[in-house]
XYZ file of C-alpha atoms in Angstrom:
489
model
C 22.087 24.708 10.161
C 22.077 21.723 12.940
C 25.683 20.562 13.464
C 26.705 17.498 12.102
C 24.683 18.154 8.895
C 26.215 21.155 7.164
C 24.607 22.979 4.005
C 26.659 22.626 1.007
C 28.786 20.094 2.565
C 31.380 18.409 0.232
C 30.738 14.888 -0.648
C 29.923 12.092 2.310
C 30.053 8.457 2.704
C 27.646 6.766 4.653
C 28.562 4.950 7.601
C 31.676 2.770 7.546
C 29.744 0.046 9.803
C 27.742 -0.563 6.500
C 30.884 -2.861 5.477
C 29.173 -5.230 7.787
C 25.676 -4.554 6.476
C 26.262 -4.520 2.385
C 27.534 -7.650 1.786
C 24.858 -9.797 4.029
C 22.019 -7.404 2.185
C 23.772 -9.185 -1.394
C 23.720 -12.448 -0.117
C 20.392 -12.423 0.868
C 19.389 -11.145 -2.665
C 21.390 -13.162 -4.687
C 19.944 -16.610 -2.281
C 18.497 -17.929 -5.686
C 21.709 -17.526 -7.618
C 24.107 -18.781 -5.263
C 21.502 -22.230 -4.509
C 21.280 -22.493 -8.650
C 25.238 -22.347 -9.264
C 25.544 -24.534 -5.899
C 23.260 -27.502 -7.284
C 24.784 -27.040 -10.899
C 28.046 -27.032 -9.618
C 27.369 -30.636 -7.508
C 25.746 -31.782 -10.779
C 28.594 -31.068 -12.893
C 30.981 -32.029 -10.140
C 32.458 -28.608 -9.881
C 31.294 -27.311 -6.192
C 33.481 -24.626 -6.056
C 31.590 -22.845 -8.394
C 28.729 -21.584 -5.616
C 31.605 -20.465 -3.710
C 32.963 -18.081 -6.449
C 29.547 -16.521 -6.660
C 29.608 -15.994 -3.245
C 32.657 -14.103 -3.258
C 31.676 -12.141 -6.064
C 28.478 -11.403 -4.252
C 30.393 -10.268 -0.741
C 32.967 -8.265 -3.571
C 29.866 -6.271 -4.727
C 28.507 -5.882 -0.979
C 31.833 -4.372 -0.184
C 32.373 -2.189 -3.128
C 28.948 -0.305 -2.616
C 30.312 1.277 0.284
C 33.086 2.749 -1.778
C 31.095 3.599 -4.527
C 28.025 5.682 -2.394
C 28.485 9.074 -1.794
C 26.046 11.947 -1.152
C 25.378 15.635 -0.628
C 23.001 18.052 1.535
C 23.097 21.189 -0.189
C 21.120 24.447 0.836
C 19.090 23.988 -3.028
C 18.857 20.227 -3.098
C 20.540 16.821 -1.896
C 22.476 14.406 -4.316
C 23.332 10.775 -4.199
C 25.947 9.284 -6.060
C 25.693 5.155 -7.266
C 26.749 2.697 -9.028
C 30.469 0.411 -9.331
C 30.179 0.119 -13.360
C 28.154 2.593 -14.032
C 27.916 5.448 -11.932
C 24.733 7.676 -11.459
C 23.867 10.667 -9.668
C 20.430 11.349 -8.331
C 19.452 15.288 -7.493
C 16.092 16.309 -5.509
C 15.457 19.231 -4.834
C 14.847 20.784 -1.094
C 11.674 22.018 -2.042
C 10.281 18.957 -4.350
C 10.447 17.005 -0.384
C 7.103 15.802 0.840
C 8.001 13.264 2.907
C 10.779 11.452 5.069
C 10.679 7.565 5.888
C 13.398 5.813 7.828
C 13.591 1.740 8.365
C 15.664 -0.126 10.689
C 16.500 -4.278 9.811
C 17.625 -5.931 12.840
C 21.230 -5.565 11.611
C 20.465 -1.907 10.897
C 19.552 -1.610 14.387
C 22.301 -3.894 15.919
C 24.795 -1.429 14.461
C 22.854 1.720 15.023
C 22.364 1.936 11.501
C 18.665 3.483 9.935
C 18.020 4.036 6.193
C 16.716 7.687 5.165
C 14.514 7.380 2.057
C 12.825 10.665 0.821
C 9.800 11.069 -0.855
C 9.065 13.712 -3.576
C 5.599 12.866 -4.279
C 6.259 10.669 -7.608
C 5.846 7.093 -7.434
C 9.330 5.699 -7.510
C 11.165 2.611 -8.041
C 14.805 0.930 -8.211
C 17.350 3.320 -9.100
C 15.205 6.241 -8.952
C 14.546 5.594 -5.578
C 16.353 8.353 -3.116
C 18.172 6.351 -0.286
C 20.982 6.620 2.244
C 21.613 2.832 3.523
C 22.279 3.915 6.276
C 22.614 6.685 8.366
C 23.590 6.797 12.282
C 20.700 6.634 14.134
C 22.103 9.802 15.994
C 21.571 11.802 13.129
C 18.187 10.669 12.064
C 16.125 13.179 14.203
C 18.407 16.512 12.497
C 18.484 15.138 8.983
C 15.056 14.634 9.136
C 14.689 18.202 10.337
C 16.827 19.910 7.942
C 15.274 17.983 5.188
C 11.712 18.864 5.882
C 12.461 22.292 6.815
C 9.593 24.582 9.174
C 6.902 22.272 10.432
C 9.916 19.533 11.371
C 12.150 22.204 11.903
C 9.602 23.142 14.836
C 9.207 20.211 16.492
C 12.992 18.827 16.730
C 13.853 22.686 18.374
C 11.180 21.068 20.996
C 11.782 17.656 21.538
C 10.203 17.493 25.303
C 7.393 18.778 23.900
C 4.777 15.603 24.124
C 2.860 14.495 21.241
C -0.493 13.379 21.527
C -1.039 9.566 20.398
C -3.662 8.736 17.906
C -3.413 5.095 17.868
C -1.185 2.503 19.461
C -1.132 -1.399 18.277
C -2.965 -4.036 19.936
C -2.634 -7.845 19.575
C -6.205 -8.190 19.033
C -5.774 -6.834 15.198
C -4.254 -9.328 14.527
C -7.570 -11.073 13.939
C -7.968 -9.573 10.665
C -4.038 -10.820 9.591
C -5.933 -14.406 8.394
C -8.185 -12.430 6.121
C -6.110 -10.890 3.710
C -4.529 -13.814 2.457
C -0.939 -12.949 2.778
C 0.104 -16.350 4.235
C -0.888 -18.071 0.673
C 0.691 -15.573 -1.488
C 4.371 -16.185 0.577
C 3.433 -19.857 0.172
C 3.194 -19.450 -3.229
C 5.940 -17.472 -3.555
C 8.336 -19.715 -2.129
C 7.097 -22.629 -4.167
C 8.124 -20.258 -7.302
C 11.805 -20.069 -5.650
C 11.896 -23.648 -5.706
C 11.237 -23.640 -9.110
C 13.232 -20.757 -9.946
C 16.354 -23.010 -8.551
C 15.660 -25.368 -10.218
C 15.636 -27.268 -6.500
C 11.541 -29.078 -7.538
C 13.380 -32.594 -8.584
C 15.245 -32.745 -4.898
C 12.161 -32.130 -3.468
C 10.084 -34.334 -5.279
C 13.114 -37.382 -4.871
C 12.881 -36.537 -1.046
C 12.006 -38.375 1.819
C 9.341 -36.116 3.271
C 7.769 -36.088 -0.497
C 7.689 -39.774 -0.449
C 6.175 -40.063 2.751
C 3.539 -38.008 1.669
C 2.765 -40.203 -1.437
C 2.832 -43.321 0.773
C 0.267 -41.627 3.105
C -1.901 -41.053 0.458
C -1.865 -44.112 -1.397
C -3.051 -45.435 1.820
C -5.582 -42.830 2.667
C -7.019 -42.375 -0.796
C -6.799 -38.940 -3.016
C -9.706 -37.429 -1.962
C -8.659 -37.485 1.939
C -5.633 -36.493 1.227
C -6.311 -33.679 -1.019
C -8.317 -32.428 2.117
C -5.322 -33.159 4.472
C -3.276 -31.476 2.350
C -5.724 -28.224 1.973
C -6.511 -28.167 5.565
C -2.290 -27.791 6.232
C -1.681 -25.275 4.156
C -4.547 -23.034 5.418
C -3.282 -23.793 8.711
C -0.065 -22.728 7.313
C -1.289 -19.698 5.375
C -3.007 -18.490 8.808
C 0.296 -18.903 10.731
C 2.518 -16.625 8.367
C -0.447 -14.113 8.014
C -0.200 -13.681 11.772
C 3.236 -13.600 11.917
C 3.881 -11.412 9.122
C 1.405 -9.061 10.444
C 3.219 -9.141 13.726
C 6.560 -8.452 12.489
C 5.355 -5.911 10.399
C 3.175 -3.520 12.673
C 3.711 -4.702 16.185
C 4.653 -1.787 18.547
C 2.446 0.421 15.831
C 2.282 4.142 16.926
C 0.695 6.690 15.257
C 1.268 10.352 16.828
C 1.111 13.348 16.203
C 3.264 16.552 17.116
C 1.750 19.767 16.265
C 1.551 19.864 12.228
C 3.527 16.758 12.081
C 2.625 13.499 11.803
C 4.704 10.356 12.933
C 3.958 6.686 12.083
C 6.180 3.717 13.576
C 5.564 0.375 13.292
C 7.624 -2.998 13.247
C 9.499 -5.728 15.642
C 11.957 -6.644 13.622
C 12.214 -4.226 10.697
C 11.218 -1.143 12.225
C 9.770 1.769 9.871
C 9.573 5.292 10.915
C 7.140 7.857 8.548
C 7.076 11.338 8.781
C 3.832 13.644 7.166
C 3.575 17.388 6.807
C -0.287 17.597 8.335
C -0.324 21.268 6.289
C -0.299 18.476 2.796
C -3.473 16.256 4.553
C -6.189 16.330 2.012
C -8.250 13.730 3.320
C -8.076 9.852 4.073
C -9.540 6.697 2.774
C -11.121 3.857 4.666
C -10.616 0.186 3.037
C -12.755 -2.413 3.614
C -12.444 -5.364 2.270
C -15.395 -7.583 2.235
C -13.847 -10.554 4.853
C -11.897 -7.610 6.838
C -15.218 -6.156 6.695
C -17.659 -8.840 8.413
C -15.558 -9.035 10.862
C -15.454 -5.053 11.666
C -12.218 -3.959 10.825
C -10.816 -1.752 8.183
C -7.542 -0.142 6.835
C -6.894 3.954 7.049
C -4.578 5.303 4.017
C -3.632 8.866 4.200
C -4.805 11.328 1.016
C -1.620 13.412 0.991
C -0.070 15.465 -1.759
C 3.412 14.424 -2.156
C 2.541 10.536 -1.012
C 1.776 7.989 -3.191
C -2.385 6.506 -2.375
C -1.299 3.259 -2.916
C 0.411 0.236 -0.659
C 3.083 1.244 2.538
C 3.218 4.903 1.149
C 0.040 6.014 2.480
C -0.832 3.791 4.860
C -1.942 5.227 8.380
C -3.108 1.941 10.157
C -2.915 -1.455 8.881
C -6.567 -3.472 9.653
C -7.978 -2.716 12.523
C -11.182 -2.861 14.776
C -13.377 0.392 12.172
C -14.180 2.383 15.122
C -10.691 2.918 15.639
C -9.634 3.809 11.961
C -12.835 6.214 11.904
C -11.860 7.667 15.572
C -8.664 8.300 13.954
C -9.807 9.573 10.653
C -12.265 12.170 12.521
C -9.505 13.568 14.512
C -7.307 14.373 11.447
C -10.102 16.150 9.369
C -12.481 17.309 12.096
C -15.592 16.477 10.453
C -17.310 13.419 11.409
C -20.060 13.398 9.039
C -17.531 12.965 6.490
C -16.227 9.865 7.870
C -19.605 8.416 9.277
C -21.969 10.468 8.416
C -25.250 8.834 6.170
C -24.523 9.181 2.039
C -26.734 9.836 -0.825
C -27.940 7.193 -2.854
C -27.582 7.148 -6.616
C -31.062 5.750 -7.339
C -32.769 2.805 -8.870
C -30.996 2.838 -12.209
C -27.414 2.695 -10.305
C -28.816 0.059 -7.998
C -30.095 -2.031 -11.658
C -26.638 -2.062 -12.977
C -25.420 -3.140 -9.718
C -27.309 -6.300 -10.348
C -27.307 -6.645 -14.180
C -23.428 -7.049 -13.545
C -23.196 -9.523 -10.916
C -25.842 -11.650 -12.959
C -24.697 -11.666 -16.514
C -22.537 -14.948 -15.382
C -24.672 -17.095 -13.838
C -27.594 -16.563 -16.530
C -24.884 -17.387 -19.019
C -24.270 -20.070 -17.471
C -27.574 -21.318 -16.905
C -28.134 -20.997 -20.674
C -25.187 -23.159 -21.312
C -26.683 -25.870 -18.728
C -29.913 -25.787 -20.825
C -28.163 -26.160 -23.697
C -25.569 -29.261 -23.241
C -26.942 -32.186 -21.384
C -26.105 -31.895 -17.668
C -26.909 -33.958 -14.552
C -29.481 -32.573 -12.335
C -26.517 -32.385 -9.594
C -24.646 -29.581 -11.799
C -27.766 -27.176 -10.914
C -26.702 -27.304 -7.050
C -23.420 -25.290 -7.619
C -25.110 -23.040 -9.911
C -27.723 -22.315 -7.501
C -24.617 -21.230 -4.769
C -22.707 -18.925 -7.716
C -26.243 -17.454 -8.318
C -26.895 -16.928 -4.654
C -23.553 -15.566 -4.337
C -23.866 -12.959 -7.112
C -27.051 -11.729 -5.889
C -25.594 -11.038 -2.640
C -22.998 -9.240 -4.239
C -25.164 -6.748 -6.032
C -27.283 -6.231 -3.084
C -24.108 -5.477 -0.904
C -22.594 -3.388 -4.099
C -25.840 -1.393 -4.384
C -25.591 -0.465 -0.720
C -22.603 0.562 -0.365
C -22.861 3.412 -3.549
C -23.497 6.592 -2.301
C -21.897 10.270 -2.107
C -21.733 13.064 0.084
C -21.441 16.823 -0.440
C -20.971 19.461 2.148
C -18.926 21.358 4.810
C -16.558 21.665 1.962
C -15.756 17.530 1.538
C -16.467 15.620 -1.091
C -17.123 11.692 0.286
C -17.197 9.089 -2.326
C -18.183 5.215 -1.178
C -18.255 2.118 -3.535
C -17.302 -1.465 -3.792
C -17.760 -5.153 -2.407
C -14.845 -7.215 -2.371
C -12.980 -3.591 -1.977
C -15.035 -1.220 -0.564
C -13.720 2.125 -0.032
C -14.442 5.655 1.710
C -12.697 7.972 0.200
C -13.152 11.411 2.142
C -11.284 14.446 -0.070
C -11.351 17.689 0.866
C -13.034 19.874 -1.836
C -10.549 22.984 -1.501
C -8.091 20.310 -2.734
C -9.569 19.317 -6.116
C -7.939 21.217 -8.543
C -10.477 19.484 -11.823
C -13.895 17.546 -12.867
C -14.364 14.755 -15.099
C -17.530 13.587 -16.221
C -17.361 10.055 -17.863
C -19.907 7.997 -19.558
C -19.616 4.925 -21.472
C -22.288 3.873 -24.176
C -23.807 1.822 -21.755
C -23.994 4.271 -19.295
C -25.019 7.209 -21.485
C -28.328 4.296 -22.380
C -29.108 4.351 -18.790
C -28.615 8.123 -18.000
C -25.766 7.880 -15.579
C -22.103 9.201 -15.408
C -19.188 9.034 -13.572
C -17.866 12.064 -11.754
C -14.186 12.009 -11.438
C -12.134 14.492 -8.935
C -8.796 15.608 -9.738
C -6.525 16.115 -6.985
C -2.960 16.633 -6.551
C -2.909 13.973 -3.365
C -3.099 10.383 -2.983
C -4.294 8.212 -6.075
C -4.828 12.023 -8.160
C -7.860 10.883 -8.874
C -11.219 10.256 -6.656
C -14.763 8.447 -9.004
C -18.335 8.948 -7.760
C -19.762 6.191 -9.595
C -23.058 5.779 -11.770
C -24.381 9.567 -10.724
C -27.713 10.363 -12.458
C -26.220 12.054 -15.395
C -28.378 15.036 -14.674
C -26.876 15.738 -11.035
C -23.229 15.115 -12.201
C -22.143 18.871 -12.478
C -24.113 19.914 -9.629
C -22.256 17.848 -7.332
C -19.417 19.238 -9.285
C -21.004 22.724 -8.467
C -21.463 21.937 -4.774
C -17.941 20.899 -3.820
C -16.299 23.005 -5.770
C -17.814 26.769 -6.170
C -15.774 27.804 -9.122
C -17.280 25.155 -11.115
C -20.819 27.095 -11.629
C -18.596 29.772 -13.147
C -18.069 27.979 -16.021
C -19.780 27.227 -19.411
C -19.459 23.316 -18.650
C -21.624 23.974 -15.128
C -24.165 26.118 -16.977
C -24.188 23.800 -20.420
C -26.527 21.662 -21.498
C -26.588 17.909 -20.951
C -26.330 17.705 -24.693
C -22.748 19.262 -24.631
C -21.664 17.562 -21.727
């Protein structure tokens, strides 16, 4: 085994610099708490009550230290938690399928990186297998011994270049606007003033009053649109910035069957993928990402969740570059640009029975109740709207079978490409509603062990649904359900 990290080691603590880290991590995460007792405590004239939740808080930073130990074995590694109640957490060597480290900016001021370890199941809190933190020495061997051969490989070679994929550029951060980050922390931090209780100092405040005063003067409407106009500004600011901090310096590389994703200014994040567990990738598109021609690239891995940070290759980006990318990890470029199959007219009807059904509901109501003639205008927009939903919904369904890949496209607001590599599906669904077993369609579901588990080709002819079945996946004309009926299926 590498030296420092010995198998069946007795029982470690982490690093003792973490004395300094712990208690500034509780602080932070108790901010709510500590501003609640500290305006209760100036209400009730008893200030020194903030300052004995603070030291609790710090007490609690300081006794995690104490209270973490762990364990690399040569069958599995432990972790041991908790100051009241204590818990142990087991994985075992061969459930690993991934290896993520991430650096704060005290982390990295101390040389301090936490290890977290992926098994493949999604997991949360407690469950959650982390060493906060490990010396940043150590990262490169632990991560070695950890993920065994293909890691194994590359860390006995570490002069050995790797060839970079993609690299960050400040120009992505054009899409950062688009995805409406900056109005959800906006929103979130209005629900922490709340939370504290803190909305009557703000409202009694001078800044608040100001604001009232301006308006009075200005008139509501005016300043309804002042007030709009600065918190888009706003919400455009922190989308940039949050983008920036989050995947500035973005690298994505890879060395032999490994590959290694780092991104981040301040908080820098470090993944490591097993390329032998790549089943595929999926292209996101959302619709404002998407006039402007970007996209997102998620990795289709077994053993990594297909949802959020887990699987996420590069953030938005310019789509040539997530496709470029793409091509290069699955070698088949038809897959990832290649033209799709249509599901025909009675797909592309549903597509715009949907997107309808509320304005003609609508439009019954206004027919109905006595409306001014001006009501019609913004019906007219939702209608026009809708329609150019279903058109952009119908033409974005389509499928694609061949060179053993199943490709799956669908969605507006959310398009996606999902690209899945047929020797990878392990089952076949085929699902139809009442309303789609009226109009003859189905929906073809993939089962795979990677990403989300499960891949839909939506609103197939019913007819066609176990052929495409068939033509992915071989073993499925061996069965009665490929040769049955569309009566049993």
């Amino acid at each position: 085994m590498t030296s420092g990290l010995p198998v069946e080691a007795d029982w470690q603590r982490l690093s003792p610099r973490m004395l300094l880290v712990h208690p500034v991590h509780e602080v932070l995460r108790q901010i709510p708490v500590i501003v609640g007792t500290l305006v209760l405590g100036t209400a009730t004239g008893n200030p020194l009550l903030a300052f004995a939740v603070l030291a609790v808080t710090v007490a609690i930073g300081l006794a995690r230290w104490f209270t973490t130990t762990y364990r690399i074995g040569s069958e599995d590694v432990a972790l041991r938690t908790g100051i009241l109640q204590r818990k142990l957490l087991s994985v075992p060597r061969n459930r690993i399928r991934s290896v993520s480290t991430e650096a704060r900016l005290l982390h990295r001021l101390l040389g301090l990186t936490v290890v977290r370890v992926g098994t493949g199941q999604e997991a949360r809190g407690d469950a959650v297998f982390a060493l906060d933190a490990v010396p940043a020495e150590q990262v490169g061997r632990l991560r070695a011994v950890l993920l065994a051969d293909s890691l194994a490989a590359d860390a006995e070679q570490p002069s050995a270049p790797g060839r970079v994929l993609a690299r960050w550029t400040p120009s992505w951060l054009r899409y950062s606007p688009l995805s409406f980050t900056g109005l959800a922390m906006i929103a979130a931090a209005v629900g922490v003033v709340y939370q504290v209780g803190a909305q009557g100092a703000v409202r009694d405040s001078d800044v608040a009053r100001s604001g009232l005063a301006v308006a009075e003067r200005f008139g509501l409407a005016a300043s309804i649109a002042v007030a709009a106009l600065a918190i888009l500004a706003a919400s455009v600011v922190l989308s940039v910035l949050q983008s920036l901090l989050s995947y500035g310096n973005l690298e994505l590389r890879r060395d032999f069957e490994v590959l290694h994703l780092k991104h981040g200014l301040v908080r820098v994040r470090e993944h490591t993928f097993d390329m032998r567990r790549l089943r595929g990738g999926t292209l996101r598109e959302p619709l404002l990402v998407r006039l402007f021609g970007g996209a997102r690239l998620d990795a289709v891995m077994t053993g990594v969740g297909g949802e959020g940070e887990a699987s996420l290759l590069l953030p938005p980006c310019p789509k040539h570059t997530a496709e470029a990318v793409l091509t290069d990890l699955i070698e088949r470029r038809d897959a990832v640009s290649g033209p799709l199959r249509t599901h025909g007219p009675v797909a592309t009807r549903r597509r715009w029975t949907r997107a309808l059904v509320l304005p003609a509901v609508l439009a019954a109501a206004l027919l109905v109740a006595p409306t001014p003639v001006w009501v019609w205008l913004p019906w007219a927009v939702l209608t026009a709207g809708c329609a150019l939903l279903a058109v952009d919904r119908a033409r974005s369904l389509g499928h694609r079978v061949g060179d053993g890949w199943l490709v799956a496209r669908a969605g507006s607001l959310q398009r996606r490409r999902d690209c899945i590599q047929a020797s990878g599906i392990i089952g076949w669904t085929v699902r139809q509603t009442w309303m789609q077993r009226r109009a003859g369609v189905a929906t073809l579901v993939a089962a795979t062990a990677a990403g989300v588990k499960h891949y839909q080709v939506i609103d197939v002819p019913a007819d066609l649904a176990w052929s495409i079945a068939a033509d992915a996946s071989p073993w499925v004309a061996d069965t009665k359900w490929a040769c049955a009926g569309p009566e049993l299926r």
